[in-house]
mmCIF file of C-alpha atoms in Angstrom:
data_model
loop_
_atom_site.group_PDB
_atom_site.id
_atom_site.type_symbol
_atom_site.label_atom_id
_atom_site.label_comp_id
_atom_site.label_asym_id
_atom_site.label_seq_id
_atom_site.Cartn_x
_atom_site.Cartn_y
_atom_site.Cartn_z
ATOM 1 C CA UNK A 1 0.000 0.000 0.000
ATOM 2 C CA UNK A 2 1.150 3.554 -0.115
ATOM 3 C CA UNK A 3 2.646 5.154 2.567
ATOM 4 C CA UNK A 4 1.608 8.838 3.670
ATOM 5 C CA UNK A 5 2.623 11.444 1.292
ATOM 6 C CA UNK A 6 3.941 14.840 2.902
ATOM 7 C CA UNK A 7 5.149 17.938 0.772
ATOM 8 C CA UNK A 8 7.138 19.901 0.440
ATOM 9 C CA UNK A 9 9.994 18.355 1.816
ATOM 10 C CA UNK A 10 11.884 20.807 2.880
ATOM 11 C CA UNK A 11 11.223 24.737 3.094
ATOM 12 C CA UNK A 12 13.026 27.769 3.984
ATOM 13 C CA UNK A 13 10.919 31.154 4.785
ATOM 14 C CA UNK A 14 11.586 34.842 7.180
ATOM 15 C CA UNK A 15 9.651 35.499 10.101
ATOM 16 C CA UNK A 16 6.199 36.929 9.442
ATOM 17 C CA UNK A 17 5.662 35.146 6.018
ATOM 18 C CA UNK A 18 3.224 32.317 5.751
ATOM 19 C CA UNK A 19 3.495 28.335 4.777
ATOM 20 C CA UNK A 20 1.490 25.686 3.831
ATOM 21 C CA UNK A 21 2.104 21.720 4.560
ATOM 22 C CA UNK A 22 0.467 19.153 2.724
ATOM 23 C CA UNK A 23 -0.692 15.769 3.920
ATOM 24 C CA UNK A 24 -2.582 12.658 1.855
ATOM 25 C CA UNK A 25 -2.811 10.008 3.616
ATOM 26 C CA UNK A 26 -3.183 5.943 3.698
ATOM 27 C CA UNK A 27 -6.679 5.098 1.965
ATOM 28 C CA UNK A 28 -8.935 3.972 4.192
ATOM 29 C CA UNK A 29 -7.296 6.168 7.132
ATOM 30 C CA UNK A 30 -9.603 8.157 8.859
ATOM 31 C CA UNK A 31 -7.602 9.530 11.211
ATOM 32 C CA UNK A 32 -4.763 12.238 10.508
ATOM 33 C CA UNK A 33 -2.565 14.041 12.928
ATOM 34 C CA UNK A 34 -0.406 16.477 12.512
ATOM 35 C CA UNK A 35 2.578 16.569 14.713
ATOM 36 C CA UNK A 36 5.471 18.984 15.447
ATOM 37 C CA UNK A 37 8.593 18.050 16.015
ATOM 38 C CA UNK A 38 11.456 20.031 17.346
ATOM 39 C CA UNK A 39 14.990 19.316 17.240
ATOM 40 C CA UNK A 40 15.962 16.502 19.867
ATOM 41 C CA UNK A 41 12.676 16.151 20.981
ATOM 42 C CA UNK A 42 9.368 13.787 20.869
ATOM 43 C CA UNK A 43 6.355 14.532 18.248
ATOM 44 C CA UNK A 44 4.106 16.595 19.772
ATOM 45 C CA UNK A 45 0.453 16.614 18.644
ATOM 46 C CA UNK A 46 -0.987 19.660 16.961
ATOM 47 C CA UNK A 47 -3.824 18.701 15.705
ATOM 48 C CA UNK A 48 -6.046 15.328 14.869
ATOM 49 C CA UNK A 49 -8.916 14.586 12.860
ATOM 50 C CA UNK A 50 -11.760 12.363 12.088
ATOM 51 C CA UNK A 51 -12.972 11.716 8.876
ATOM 52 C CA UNK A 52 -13.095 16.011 8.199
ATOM 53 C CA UNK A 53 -14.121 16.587 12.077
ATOM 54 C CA UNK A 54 -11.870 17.963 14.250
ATOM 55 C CA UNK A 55 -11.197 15.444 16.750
ATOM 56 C CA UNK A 56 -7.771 17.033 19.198
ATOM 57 C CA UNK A 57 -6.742 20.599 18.507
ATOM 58 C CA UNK A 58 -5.846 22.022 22.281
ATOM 59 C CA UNK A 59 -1.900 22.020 21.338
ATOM 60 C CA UNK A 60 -2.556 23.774 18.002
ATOM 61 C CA UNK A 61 -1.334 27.688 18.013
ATOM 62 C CA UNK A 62 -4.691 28.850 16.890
ATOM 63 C CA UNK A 63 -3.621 32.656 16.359
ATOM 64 C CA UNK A 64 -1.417 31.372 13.840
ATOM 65 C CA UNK A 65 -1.523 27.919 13.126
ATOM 66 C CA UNK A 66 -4.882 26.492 10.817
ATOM 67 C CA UNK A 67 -5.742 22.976 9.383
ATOM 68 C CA UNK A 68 -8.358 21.566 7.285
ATOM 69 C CA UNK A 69 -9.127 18.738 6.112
ATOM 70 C CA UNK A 70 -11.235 18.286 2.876
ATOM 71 C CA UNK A 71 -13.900 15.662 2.497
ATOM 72 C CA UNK A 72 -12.037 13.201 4.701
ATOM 73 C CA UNK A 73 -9.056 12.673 3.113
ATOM 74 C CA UNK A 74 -6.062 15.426 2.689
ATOM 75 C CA UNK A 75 -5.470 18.047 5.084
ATOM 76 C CA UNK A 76 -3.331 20.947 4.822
ATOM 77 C CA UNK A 77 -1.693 22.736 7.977
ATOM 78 C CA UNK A 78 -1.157 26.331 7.578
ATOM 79 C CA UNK A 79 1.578 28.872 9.595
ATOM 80 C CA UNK A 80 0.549 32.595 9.136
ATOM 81 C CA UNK A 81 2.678 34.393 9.967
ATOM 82 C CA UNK A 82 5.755 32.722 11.308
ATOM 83 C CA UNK A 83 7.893 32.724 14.149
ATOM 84 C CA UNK A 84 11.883 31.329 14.428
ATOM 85 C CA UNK A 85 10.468 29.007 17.342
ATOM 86 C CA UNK A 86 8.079 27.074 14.381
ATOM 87 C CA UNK A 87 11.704 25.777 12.915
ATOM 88 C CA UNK A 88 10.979 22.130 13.567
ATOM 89 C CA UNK A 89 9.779 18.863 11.478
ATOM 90 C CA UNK A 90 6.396 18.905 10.489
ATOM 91 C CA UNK A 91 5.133 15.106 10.285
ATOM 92 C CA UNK A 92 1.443 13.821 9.219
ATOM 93 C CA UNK A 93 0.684 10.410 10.326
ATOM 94 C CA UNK A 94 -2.890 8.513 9.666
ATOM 95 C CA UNK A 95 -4.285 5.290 11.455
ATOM 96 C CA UNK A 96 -7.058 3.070 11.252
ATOM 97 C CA UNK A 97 -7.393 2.919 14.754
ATOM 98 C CA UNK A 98 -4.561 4.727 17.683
ATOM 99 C CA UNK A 99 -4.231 1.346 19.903
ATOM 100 C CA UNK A 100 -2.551 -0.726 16.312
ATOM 101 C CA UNK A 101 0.201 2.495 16.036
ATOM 102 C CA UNK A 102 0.528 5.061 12.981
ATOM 103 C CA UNK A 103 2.462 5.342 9.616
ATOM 104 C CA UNK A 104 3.879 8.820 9.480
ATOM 105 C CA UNK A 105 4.932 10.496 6.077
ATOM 106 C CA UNK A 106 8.597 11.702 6.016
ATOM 107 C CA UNK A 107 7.554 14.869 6.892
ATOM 108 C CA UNK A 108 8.518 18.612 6.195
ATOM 109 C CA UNK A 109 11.700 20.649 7.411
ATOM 110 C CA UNK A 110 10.571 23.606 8.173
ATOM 111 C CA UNK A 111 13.595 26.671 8.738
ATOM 112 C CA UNK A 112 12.103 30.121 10.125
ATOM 113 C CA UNK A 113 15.395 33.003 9.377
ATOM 114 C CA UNK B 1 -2.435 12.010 33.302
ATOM 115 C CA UNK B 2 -0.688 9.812 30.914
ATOM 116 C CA UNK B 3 3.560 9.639 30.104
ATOM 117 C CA UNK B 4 6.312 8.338 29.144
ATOM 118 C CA UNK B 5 9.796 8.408 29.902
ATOM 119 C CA UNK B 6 12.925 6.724 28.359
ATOM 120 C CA UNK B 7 16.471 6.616 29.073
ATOM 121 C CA UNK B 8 18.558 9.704 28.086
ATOM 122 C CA UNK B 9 20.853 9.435 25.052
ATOM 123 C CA UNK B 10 22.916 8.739 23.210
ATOM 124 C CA UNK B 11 23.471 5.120 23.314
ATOM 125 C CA UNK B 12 26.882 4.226 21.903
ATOM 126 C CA UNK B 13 27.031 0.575 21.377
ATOM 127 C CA UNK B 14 29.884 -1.606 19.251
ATOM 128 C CA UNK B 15 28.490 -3.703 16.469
ATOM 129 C CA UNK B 16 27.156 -7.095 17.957
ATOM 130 C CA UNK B 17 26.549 -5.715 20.918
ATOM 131 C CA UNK B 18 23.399 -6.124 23.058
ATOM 132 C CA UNK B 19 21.036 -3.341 23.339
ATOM 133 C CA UNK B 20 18.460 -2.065 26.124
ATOM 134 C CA UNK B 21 16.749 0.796 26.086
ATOM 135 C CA UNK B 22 14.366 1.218 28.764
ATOM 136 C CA UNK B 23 10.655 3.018 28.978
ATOM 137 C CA UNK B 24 8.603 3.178 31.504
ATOM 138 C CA UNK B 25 4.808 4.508 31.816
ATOM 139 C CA UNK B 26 2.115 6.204 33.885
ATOM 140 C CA UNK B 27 -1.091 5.880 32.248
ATOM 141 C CA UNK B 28 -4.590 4.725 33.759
ATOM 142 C CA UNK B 29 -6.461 1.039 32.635
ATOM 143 C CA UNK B 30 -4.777 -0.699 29.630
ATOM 144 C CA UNK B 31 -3.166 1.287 27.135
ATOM 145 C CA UNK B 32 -1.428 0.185 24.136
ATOM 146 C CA UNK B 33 2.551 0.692 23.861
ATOM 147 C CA UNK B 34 4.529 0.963 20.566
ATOM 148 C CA UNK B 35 8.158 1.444 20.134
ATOM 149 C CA UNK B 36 8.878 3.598 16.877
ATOM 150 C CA UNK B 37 12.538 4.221 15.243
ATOM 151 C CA UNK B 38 13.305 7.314 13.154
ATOM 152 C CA UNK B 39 15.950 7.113 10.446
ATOM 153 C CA UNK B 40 18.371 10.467 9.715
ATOM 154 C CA UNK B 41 15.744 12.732 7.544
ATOM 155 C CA UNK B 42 13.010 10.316 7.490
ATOM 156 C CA UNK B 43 9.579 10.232 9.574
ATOM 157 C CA UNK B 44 8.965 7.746 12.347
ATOM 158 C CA UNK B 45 7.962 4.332 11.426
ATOM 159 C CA UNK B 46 6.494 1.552 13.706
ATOM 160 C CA UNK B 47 9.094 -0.607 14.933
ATOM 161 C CA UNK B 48 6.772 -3.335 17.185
ATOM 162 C CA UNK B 49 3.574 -3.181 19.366
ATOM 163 C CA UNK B 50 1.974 -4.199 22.282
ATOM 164 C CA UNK B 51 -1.788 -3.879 23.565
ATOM 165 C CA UNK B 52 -2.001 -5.715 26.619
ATOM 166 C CA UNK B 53 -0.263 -6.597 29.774
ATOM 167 C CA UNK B 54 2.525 -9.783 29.335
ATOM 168 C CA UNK B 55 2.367 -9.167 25.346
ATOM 169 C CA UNK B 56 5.758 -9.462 23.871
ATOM 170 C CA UNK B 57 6.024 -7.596 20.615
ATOM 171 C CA UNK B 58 8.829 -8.248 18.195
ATOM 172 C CA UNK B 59 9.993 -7.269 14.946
ATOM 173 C CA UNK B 60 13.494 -6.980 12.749
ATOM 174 C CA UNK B 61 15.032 -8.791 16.039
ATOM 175 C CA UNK B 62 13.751 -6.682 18.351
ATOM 176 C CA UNK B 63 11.610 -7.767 21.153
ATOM 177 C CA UNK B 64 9.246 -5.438 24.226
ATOM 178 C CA UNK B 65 7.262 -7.340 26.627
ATOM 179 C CA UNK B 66 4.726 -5.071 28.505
ATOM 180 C CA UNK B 67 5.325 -5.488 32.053
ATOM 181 C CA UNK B 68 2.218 -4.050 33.939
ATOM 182 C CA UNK B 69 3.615 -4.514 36.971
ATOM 183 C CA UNK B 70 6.664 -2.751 36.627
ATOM 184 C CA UNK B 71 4.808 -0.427 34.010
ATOM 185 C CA UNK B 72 7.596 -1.013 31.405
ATOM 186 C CA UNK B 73 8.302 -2.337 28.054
ATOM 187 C CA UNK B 74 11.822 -1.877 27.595
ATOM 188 C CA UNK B 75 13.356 -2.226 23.844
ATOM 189 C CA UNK B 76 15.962 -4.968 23.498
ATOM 190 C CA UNK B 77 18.141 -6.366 20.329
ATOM 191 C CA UNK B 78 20.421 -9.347 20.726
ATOM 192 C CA UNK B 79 23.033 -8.502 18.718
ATOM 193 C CA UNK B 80 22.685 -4.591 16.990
ATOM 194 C CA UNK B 81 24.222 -3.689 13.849
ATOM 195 C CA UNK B 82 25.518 -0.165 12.194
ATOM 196 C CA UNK B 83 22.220 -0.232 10.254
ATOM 197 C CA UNK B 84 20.378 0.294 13.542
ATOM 198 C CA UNK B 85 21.718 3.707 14.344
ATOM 199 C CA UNK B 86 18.875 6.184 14.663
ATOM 200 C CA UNK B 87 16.294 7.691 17.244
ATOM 201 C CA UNK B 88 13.998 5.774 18.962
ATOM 202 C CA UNK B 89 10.933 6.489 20.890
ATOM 203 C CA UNK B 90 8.492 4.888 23.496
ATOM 204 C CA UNK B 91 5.207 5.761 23.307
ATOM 205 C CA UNK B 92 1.408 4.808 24.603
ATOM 206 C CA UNK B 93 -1.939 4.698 22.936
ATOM 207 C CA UNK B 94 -4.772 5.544 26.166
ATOM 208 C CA UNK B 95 -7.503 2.684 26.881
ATOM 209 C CA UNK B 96 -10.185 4.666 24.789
ATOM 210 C CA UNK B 97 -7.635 4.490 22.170
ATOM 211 C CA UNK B 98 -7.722 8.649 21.912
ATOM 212 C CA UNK B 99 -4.188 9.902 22.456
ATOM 213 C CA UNK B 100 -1.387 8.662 22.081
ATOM 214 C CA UNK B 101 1.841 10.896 23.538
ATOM 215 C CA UNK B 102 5.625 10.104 22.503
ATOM 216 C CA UNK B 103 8.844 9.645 25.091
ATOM 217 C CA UNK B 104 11.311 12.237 24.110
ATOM 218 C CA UNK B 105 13.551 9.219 22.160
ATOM 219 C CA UNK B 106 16.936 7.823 22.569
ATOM 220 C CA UNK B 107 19.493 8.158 19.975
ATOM 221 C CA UNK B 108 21.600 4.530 19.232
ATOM 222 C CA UNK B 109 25.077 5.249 17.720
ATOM 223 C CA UNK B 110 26.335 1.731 16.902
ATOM 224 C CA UNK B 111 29.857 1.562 15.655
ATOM 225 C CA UNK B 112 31.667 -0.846 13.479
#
C-alpha cells in the first residue's frame, strides 16, 4: 500500500511570512494528525482529525496555526505568519485505529530566518 | 495524566553488541505501547507493538514485553548492527484508544 505522502519536503521562509504543509494520507485512514517536532525532541500533537471533524486541537497555536481537512481525506496545515520558534519537522501520520500504532509520512523541514 | 519516559541518550554501542533501552509509563487502565525508530531525515515508522499486559512484541530482532507490573516495556536487540543507528521512541496509545503521547527518544550510535 502507499505510505503517507507529505510535501514539500523541505522549506526555507523569514519570520512573518506564511506556509502551507500538505498531507494525503493511507486510503482507508480516517484519522490524521499532525505533529510537530522540534529538534531533539518527541512529536508533539498539533492537531487530529476524524474523517473532516476535528477530533484534538488544544496544542494547536490557533492565532497562527490552521488545518483543514477536505472531504475526509487530505489536510493541509497552515503557519501565518511565522515565528523562528516554528523551525521544527512537520510530520502527518494517519491510522485506522490509535491502539494498532501510525504510519507517518517523512515529513517537512521547516527553517524560520 | 498519561507519560512516558525513556532513558537519556545517546546510546553508543559496538556492532554485535546487546542493546536495552528502557521506557517506563504512567497511564490509567490498559493502554497500548509501541516502540517507533526514526531514520536520519526520514519520519517515524512503527518498529513493534503491544496492547495488553505480558504481550511481547517483536519485529526486525527486536523484542518489548509489557510489564504491567513494573509499568515497562523496555526495547531490546540481541546482537545490533551499524544499520540500527537512529532515534527511537516509546510511546502509549490511552484505553479509549484517543491519544497517544511520545517519550522524548533515545538516539543509538552503533559503531563498526
Amino acid at each position: 500500500e502507499a505510505g503517507v505522502a507529505q510535501s514539500p519536503r523541505y522549506k526555507i521562509i523569514e519570520k512573518r511570512q506564511s506556509v502551507a504543509f500538505w498531507c494525503n494520507p493511507i486510503s482507508g485512514h480516517a484519522t490524521l494528525y499532525w505533529y510537530q517536532q522540534i529538534l531533539g525532541q518527541g512529536p508533539k500533537l498539533l492537531i487530529q482529525f476524524q474523517n473532516n471533524g476535528v477530533v484534538d486541537d488544544s496544542q494547536l497555536p490557533k492565532d497562527r496555526f490552521s488545518a483543514e481537512r477536505l472531504k475526509g481525506v487530505d489536510s493541509t496545515l497552515k503557519i501565518q505568519p511565522a515565528k523562528l520558534e516554528d523551525s521544527a519537522v512537520y510530520l502527518c501520520a494517519s491510522s485506522l485505529e490509535q491502539r494498532y500504532g501510525y504510519t507517518f509520512g517523512s515529513g517537512t523541514r521547516l527553517t524560520v530566518v | 495524566g498519561n507519560s512516558v519516559t525513556q532513558m537519556e541518550g545517546p546510546v553508543t554501542l559496538s556492532e554485535e553488541a546487546f542493546l536495552t533501552i528502557n521506557c517506563t509509563y504512567t497511564a490509567t487502565g490498559y493502554p497500548s505501547l509501541f516502540w517507533y525508530v526514526q531514520y536520519p531525515g526520514e519520519g517515524l515508522q512503527l518498529l513493534l507493538k503491544a496492547t495488553k499486559a505480558d504481550d511481547k512484541g517483536s519485529n526486525k530482532g527486536f523484542e518489548a514485553t509489557y510489564r504491567k507490573e513494573t509499568t515497562s516495556f523496555h526495547l531490546e536487540k540481541g546482537s545490533v548492527q551499524v544499520s540500527d543507528s537512529a532515534v527511537y521512541f516509546c510511546a502509549l496509545s490511552d484505553t479509549g484508544g484517543f491519544k497517544t503521547i511520545f517519550g522524548a527518544g533515545t538516539r543509538l550510535f552503533v559503531k563498526a
